[in-house]
Coordinates of C-alpha atoms and ligand atoms in Angstrom, one line a residue:
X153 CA 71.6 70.8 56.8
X154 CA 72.8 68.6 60.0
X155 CA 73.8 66.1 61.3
X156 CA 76.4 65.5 57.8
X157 CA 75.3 61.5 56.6
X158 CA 77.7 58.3 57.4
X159 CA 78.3 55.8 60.1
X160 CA 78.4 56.9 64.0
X161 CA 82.0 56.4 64.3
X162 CA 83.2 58.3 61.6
X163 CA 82.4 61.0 64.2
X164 CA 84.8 59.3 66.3
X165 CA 87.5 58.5 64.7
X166 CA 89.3 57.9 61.1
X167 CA 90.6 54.7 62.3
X168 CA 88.1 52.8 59.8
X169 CA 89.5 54.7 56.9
X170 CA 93.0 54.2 57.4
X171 CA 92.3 51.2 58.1
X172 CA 90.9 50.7 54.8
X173 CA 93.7 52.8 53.2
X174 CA 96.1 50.5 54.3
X175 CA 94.4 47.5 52.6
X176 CA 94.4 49.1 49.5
X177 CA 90.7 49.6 49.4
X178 CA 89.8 53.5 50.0
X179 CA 88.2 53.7 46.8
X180 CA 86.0 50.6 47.0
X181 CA 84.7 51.6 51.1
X182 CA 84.2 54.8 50.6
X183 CA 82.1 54.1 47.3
X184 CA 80.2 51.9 49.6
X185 CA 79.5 54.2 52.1
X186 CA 78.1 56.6 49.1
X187 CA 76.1 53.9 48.0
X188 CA 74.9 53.6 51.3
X189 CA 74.5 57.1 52.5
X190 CA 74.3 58.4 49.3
X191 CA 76.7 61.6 47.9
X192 CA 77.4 63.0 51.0
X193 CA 79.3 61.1 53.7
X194 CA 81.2 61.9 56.5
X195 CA 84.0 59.6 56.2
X196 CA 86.1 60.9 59.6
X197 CA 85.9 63.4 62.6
X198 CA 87.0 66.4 59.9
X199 CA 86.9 64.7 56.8
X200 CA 83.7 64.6 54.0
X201 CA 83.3 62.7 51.0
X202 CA 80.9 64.2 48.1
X203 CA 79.5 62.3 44.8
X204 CA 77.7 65.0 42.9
X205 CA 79.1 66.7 39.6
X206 CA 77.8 70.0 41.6
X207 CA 79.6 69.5 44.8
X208 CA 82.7 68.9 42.3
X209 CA 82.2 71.9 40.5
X210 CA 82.4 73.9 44.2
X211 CA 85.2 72.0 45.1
X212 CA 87.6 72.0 42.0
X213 CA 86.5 74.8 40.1
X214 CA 85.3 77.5 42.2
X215 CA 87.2 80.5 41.7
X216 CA 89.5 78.6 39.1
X217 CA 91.4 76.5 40.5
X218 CA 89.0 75.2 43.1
X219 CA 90.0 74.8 47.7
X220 CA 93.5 74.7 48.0
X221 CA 94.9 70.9 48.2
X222 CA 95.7 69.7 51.8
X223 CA 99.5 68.1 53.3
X224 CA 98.6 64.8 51.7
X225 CA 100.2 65.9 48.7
X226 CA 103.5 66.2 50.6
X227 CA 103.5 62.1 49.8
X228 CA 104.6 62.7 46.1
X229 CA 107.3 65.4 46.9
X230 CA 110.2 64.6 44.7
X231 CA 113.8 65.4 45.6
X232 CA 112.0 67.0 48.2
X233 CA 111.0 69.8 46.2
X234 CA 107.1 70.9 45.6
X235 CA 106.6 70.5 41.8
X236 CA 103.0 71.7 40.1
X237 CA 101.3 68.6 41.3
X238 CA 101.9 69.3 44.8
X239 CA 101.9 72.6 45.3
X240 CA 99.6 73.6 48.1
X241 CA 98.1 77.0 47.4
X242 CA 97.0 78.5 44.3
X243 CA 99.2 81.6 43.3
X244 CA 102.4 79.0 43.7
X245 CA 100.4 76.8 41.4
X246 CA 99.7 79.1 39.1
X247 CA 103.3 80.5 38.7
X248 CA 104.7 76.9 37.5
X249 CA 101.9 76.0 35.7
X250 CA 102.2 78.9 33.6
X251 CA 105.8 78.3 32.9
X252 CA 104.8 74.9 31.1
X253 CA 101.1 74.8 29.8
X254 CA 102.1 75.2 26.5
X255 CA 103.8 72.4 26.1
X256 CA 100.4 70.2 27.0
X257 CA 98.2 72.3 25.1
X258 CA 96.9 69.6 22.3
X259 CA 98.2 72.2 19.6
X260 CA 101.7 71.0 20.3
X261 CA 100.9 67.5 21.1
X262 CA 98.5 67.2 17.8
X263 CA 102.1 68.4 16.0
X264 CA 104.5 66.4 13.9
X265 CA 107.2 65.2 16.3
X266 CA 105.1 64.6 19.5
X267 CA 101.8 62.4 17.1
X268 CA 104.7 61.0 14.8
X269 CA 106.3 59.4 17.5
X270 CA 103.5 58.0 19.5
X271 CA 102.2 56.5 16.2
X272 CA 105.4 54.5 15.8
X273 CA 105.0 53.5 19.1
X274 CA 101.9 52.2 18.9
X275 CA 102.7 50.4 15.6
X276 CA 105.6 48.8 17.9
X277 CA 103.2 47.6 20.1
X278 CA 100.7 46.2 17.6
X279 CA 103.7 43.7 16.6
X280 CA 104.4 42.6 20.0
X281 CA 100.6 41.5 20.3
X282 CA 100.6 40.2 16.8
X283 CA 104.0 37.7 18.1
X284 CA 101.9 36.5 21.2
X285 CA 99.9 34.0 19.2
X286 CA 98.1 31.5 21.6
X287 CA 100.2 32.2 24.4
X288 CA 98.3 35.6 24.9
X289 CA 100.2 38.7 26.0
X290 CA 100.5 40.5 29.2
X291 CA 99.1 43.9 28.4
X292 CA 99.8 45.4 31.9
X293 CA 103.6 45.3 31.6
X294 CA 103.7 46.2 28.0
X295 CA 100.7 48.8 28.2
X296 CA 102.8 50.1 31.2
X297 CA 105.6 50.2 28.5
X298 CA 103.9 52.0 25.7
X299 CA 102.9 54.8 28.3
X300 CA 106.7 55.1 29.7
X301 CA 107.9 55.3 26.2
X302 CA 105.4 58.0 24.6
X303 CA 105.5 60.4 28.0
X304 CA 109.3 60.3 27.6
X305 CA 108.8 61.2 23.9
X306 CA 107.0 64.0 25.1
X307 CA 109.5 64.8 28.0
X308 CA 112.5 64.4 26.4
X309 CA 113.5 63.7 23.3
X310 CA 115.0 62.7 21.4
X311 CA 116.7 61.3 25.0
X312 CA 113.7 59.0 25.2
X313 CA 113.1 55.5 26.1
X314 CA 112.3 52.3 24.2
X315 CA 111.2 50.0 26.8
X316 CA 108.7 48.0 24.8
X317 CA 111.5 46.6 23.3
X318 CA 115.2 47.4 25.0
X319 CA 115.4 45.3 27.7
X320 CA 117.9 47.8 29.8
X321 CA 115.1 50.8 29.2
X322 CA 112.4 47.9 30.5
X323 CA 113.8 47.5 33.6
X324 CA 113.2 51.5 34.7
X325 CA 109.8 50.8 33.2
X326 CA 109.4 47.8 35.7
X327 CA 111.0 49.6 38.9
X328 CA 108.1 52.7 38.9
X329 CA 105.3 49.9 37.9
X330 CA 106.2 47.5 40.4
X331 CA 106.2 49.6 43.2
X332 CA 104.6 48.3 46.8
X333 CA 105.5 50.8 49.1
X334 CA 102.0 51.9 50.0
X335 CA 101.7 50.9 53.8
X336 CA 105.6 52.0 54.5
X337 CA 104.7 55.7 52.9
X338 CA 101.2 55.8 54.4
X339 CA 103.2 55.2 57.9
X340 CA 105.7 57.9 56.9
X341 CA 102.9 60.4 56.3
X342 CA 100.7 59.9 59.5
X343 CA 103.2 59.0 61.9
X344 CA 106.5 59.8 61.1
X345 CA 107.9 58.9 64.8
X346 CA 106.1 55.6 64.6
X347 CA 108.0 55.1 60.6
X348 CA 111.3 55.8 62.2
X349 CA 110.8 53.6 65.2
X350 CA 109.4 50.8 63.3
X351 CA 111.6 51.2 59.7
X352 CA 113.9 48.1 60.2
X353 CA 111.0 46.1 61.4
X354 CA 108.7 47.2 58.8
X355 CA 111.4 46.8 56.0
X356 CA 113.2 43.5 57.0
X357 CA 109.9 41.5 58.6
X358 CA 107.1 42.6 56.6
X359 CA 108.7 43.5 53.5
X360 CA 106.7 47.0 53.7
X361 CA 109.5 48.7 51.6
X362 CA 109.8 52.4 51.1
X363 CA 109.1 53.6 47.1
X364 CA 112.6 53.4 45.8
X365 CA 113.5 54.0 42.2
X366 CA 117.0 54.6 41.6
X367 CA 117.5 53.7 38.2
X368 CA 114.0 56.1 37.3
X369 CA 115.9 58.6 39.0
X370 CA 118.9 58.3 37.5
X371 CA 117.4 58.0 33.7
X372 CA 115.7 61.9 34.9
X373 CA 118.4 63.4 36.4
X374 CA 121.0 62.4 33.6
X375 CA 118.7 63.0 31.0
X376 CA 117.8 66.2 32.5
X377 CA 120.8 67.9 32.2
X378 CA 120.8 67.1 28.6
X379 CA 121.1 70.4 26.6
X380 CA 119.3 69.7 23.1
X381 CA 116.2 68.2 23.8
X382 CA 113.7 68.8 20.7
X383 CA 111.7 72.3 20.9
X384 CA 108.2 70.5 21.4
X385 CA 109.2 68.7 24.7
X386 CA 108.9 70.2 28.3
X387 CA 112.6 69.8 28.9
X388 CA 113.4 72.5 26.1
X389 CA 110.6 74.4 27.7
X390 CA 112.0 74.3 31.1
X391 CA 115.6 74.6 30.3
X392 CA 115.3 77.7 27.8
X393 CA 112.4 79.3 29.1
X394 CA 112.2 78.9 32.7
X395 CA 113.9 80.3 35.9
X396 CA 113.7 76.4 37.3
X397 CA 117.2 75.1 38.2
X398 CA 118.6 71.8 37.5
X399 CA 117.1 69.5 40.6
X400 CA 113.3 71.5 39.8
X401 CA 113.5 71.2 36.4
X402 CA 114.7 66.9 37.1
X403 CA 111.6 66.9 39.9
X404 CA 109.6 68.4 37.5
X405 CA 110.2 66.1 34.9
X406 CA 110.4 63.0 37.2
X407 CA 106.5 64.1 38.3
X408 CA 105.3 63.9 34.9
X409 CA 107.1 61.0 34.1
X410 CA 105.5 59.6 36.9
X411 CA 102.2 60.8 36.1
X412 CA 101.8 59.6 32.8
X413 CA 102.9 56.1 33.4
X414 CA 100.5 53.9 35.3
X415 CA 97.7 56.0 34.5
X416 CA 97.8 55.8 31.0
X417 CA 98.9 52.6 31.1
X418 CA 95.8 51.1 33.6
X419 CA 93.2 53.3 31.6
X420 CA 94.1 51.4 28.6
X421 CA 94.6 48.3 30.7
X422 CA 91.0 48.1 31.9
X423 CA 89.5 49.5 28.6
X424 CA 91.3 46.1 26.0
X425 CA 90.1 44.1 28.6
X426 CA 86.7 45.2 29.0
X427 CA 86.4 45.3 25.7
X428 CA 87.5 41.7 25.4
X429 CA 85.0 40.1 27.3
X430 CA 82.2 38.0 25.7
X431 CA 79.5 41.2 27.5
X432 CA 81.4 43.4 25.3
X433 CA 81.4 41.7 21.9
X434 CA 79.7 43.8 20.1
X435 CA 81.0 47.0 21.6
X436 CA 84.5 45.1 20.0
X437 CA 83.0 44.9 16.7
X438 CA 81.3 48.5 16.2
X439 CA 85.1 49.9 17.2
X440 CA 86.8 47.6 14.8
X441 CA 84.2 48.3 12.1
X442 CA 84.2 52.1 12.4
X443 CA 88.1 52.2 12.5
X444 CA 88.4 49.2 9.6
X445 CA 86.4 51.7 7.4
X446 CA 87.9 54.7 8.0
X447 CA 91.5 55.7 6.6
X448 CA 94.4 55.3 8.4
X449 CA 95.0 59.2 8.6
X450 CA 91.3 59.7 10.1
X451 CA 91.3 62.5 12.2
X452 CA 90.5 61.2 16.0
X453 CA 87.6 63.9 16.3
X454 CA 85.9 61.8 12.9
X455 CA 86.3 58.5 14.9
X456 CA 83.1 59.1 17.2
X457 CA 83.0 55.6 18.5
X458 CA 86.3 55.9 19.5
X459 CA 85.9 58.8 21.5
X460 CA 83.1 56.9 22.9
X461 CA 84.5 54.1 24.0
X462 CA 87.4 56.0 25.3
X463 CA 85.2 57.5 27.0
X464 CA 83.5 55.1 28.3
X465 CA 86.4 53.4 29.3
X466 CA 87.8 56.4 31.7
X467 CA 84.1 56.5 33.6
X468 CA 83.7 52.9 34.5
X469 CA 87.5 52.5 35.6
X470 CA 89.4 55.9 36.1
X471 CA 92.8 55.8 36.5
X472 CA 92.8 58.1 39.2
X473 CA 89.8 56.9 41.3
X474 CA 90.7 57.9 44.8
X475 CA 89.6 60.9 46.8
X476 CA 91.4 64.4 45.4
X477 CA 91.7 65.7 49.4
X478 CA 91.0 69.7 49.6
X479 CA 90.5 72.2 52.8
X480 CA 87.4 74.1 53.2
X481 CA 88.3 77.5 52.6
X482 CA 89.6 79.5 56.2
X483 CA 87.5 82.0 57.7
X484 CA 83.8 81.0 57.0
X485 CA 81.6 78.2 56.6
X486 CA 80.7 76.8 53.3
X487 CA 77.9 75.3 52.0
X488 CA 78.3 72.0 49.8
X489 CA 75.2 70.2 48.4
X490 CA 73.2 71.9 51.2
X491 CA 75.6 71.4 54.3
X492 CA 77.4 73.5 56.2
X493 CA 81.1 72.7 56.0
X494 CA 83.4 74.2 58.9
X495 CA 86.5 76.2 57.6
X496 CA 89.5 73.8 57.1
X497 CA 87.3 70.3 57.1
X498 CA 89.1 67.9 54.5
X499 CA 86.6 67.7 51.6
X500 CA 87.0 65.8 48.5
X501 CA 85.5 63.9 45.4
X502 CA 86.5 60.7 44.5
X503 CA 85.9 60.1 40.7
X504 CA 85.3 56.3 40.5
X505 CA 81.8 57.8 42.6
X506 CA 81.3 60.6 41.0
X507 CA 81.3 58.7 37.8
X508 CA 79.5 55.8 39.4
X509 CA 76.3 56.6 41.3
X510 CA 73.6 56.6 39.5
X511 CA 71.1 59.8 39.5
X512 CA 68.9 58.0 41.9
X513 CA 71.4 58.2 44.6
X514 CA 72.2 61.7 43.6
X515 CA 74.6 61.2 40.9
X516 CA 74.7 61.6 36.9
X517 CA 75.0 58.5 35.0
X518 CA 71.7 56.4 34.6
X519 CA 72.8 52.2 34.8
X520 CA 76.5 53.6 36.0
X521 CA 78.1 50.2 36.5
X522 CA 77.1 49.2 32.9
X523 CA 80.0 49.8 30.5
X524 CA 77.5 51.2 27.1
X525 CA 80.0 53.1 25.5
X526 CA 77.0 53.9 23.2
X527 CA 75.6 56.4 26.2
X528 CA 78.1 58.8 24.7
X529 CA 76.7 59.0 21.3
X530 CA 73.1 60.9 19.8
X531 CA 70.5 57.8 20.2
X532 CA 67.9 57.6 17.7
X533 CA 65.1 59.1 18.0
X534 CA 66.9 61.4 20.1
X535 CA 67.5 65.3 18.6
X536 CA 70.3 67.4 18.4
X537 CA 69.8 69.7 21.1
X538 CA 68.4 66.5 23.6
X539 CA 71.7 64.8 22.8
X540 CA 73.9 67.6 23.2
X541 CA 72.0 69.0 27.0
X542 CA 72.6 65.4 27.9
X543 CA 76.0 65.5 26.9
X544 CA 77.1 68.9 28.7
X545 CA 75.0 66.6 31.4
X546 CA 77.7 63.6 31.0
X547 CA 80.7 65.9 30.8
X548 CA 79.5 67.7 34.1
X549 CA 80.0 64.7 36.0
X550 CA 82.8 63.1 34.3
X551 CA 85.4 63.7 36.4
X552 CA 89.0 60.9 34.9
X553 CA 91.2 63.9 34.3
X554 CA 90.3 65.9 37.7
X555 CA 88.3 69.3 36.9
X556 CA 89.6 72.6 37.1
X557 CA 92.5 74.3 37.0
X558 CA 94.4 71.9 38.6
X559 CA 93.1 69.2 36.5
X560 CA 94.9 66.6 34.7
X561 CA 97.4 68.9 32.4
X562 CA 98.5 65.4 30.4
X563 CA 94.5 64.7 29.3
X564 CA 95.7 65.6 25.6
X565 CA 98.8 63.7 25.6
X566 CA 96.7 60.4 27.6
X567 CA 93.8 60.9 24.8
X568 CA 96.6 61.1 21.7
X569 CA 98.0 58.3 23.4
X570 CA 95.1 56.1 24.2
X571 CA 93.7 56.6 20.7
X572 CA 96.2 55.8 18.4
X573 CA 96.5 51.8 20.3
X574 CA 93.5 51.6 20.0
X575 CA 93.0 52.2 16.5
X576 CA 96.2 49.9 16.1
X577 CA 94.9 47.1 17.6
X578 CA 91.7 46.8 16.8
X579 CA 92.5 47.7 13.0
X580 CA 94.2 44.9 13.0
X581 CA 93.5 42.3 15.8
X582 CA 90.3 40.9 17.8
X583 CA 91.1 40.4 21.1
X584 CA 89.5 37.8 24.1
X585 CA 90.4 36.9 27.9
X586 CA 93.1 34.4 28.5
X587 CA 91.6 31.2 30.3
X588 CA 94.9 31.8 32.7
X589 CA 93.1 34.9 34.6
X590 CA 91.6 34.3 37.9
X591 CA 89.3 36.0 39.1
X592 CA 89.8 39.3 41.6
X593 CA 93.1 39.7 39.2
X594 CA 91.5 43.1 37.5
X595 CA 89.7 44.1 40.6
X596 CA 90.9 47.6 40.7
X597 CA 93.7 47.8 44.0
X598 CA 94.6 51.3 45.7
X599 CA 98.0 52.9 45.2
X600 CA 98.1 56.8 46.6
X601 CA 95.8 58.3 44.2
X602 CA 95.8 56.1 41.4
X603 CA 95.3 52.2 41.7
X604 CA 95.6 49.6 39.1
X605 CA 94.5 46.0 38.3
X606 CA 95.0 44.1 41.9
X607 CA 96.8 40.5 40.1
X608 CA 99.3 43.1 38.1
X609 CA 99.0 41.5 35.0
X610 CA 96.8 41.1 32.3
X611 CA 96.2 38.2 30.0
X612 CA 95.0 38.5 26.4
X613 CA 95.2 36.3 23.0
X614 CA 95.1 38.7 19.6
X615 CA 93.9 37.0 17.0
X616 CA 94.8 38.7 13.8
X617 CA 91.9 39.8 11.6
X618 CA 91.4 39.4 7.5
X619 CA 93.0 41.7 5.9
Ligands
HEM1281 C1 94.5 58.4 31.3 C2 95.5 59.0 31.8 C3 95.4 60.0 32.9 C4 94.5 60.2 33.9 C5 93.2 59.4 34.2 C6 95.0 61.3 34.7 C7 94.3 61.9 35.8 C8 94.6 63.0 36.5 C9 93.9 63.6 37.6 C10 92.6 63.0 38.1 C11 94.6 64.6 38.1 C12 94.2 65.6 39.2 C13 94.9 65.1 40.5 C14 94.6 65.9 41.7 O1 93.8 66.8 41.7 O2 95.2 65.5 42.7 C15 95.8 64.7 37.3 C16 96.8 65.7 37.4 C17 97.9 65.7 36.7 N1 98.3 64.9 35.7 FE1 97.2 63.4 34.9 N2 96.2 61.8 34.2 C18 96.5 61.0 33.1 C19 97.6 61.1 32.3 C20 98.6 62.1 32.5 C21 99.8 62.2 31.7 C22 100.1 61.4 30.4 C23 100.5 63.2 32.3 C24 101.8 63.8 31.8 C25 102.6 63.5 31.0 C26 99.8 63.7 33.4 C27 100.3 64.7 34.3 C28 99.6 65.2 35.3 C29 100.1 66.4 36.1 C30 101.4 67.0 36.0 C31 99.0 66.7 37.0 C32 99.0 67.8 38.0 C33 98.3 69.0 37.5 C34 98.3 70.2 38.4 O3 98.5 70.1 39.6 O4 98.0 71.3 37.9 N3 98.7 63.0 33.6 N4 95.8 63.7 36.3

């Protein structure tokens, strides 16, 4: 089919978009324009947007691994060396992902050292909420905390950190959280004369600072080199059985680090306080009933509210919402959701979309900006085979952790991770809004890929439950 759907100038030009990218809101225009259009939208002269868990399934999973990523991904070089996460093409994917899959498979993180230790970190965190009283906690700092301090865990250790409660460990935490370098890189990567004409002016008058994390970097490449990491983490894995030298094996690491902080962190960030609105009561109480019943040793895959509201949780407000940018592949035209694609032609799916248009505008979730964490459950009346079509349904178009096999490789450790808070604090805690938030504070505000509550923090009283 032709013309592709989307406003006139889009044909034009991709000033709107980057315009848009620059404010922070990609995600929320582009949504709009799906909305609008519905889930196919030309969104610049060689650049389409798609909403539908099929178009997805062509784009990420075709052949494996899905089109080959574009030059975007050149933004999150470190050390200026390609790590799994931005390698381009797929055989040179392929070679460094086999060299560390093992190490995310949930067999290793479900083991002793790597659940043991995110266990006692979430305990850690329980009795930080437990000492905020009435004065309510920030959750986006100390969430942002917990996530540094389990993906180290994983990383590293027993060279991890403790930033939820060593101040020294807190302030790496806070460099890679705090970041605002979005405008200065965005300039870097489309107009790298203009960024080096413009630096000092961009720097010193309008503060549009370049991403700098020195003591992040230092932490990795120190802790790097350290020889006896413990045999579950990906440092023993790289050092002993991997070709990587040192500065890959640090990029490597960094990446991850990176990976699993903000996005863990947010997920968890937007779930507690979804959950802690007055909408969401009850959600609240059928999660703290089903986890105050069970043991505290309960397997996560006997907790299905849990799951559920985890669930739940990662399709209204995915960490990762932005487009996942792709080429067409060269030499032929290709036909997504009925259109003809030219070879080359940036196509992509962003998740918050896929996960949010309902199926009348060509997408899969019925009511999809109603957080029901319930939809992920049998409903009565409903029978086993109904529930479990519309659940291969659900899963088709759930798209938090990418799809394919370049997909998020950290979904284990994020789900081990997000899990066990949960069951700690609402085990032992109910939790509400503070009065202090304004409104707009947890609208969700771009970064690259990911994006994260736009006020950066995150206001909640715990009030401690009977025994
Ligand atoms: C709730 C938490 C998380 C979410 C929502 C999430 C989401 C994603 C998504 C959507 C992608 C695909 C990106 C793309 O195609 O450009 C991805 C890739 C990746 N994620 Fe995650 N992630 C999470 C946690 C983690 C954690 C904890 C780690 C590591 C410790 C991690 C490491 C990675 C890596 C290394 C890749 C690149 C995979 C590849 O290129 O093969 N993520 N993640």
């Amino acid at each position: 089919r032709d013309p592709l759907p989307g406003p006139l100038y889009a044909r034009l030009t991709s000033l709107i978009l980057k315009y848009h990218e620059f404010t922070a809101a990609r995600t929320t225009y582009i949504h709009s324009l799906h909305l609008r259009y519905g889930p196919v939208v030309r969104i610049a002269p060689n650049e389409v947007a798609f909403a539908s868990a099929a178009a997805a399934k062509e784009i990420y999973c075709s052949n494996g691994s899905g089109y080959d990523k574009t030059e975007w991904y050149d933004l999150f070089k470190v050390y200026d060396r390609r790590t799994m996460f931005t390698t381009l093409g797929k055989s040179e994917h392929a070679k460094r992902k086999r060299l560390l899959a093992d190490r995310y498979a949930n067999s290793n993180i479900m083991k002793g050292g790597v659940m043991e230790g995110i266990k006692q970190r979430a305990r850690t965190f329980g009795e930080l909420c437990g000492q905020g009283g009435k004065e309510g906690v920030d959750l986006y700092a100390i969430l942002h905390a917990y996530a540094f301090d389990c993906v180290t865990l994983h990383l590293f250790h027993p060279h991890s950190t403790n930033s939820l409660t060593d101040p020294k460990d807190s302030e790496i935490m806070l460099e890679v959280t705090f970041d605002s370098s979005l405008q200065n890189r965005l300039l870097s990567h489309y107009s790298p004369l203009l960024h080096r004409l413009l630096n000092t002016f961009m720097v010193s008058i309008l503060s549009l600072k370049p991403r700098e994390t020195p003591l992040a970097d230092s932490f990795v490449l120190n802790t790097a080199a350290q020889p006896h990491a413990s045999p579950f983490t990906l440092l023993h894995r790289l050092h002993f059985q991997s070709p990587l030298g040192q500065i890959d094996i640090a990029a490597e690491s960094l990446d991850h680090m990176a990976a699993g902080i903000d996005t863990t962190g947010d997920a968890l960030c937007f779930l507690i306080w979804e959950l802690s609105q007055p909408s969401s009561l009850i959600y609240q109480q059928t999660l703290q009933a089903e986890l105050r019943s069970a043991s505290p040793d309960t397997p996560f895959d006997q907790l299905p509210y849990l799951d559920a509201a985890v669930m739940e949780g990662l399709r209204m407000f995915p960490a990762i919402p932005m487009s996942l940018p792709r080429y067409a592949p060269p030499g032929r035209t290709t036909i997504i959701d009925s259109y003809k694609i030219p070879p080359g032609t940036i196509v992509s799916c962003q998740p918050l979309s896929v996960q949010r248009l309902g199926p009348e505008k060509g997408g899969t979730f019925p009511e999809p900006d109603r957080f029901w964490p319930e939809r992920w459950l049998k409903s009565e009346g409903e029978t086993q085979a109904e529930f479990e079509e519309r659940d291969r349904g659900m899963k088709r178009g759930f798209m938090a952790f990418g799809m394919g096999g370049r997909g998020c490789i950290g979904k284990h450790l994020a789900l081990a991770e997000m899990k066990c808070l949960l069951r700690e604090v609402y085990t032992r805690f109910r939790t509400l809004p503070d009065e202090r938030m304004r409104a707009g504070e947890m609208e969700q505000a771009d970064l690259l890929v990911s994006s994260r509550p736009a006020g950066q923090r995150c206001l909640v009283r715990f009030e401690r439950l009977e025994a």
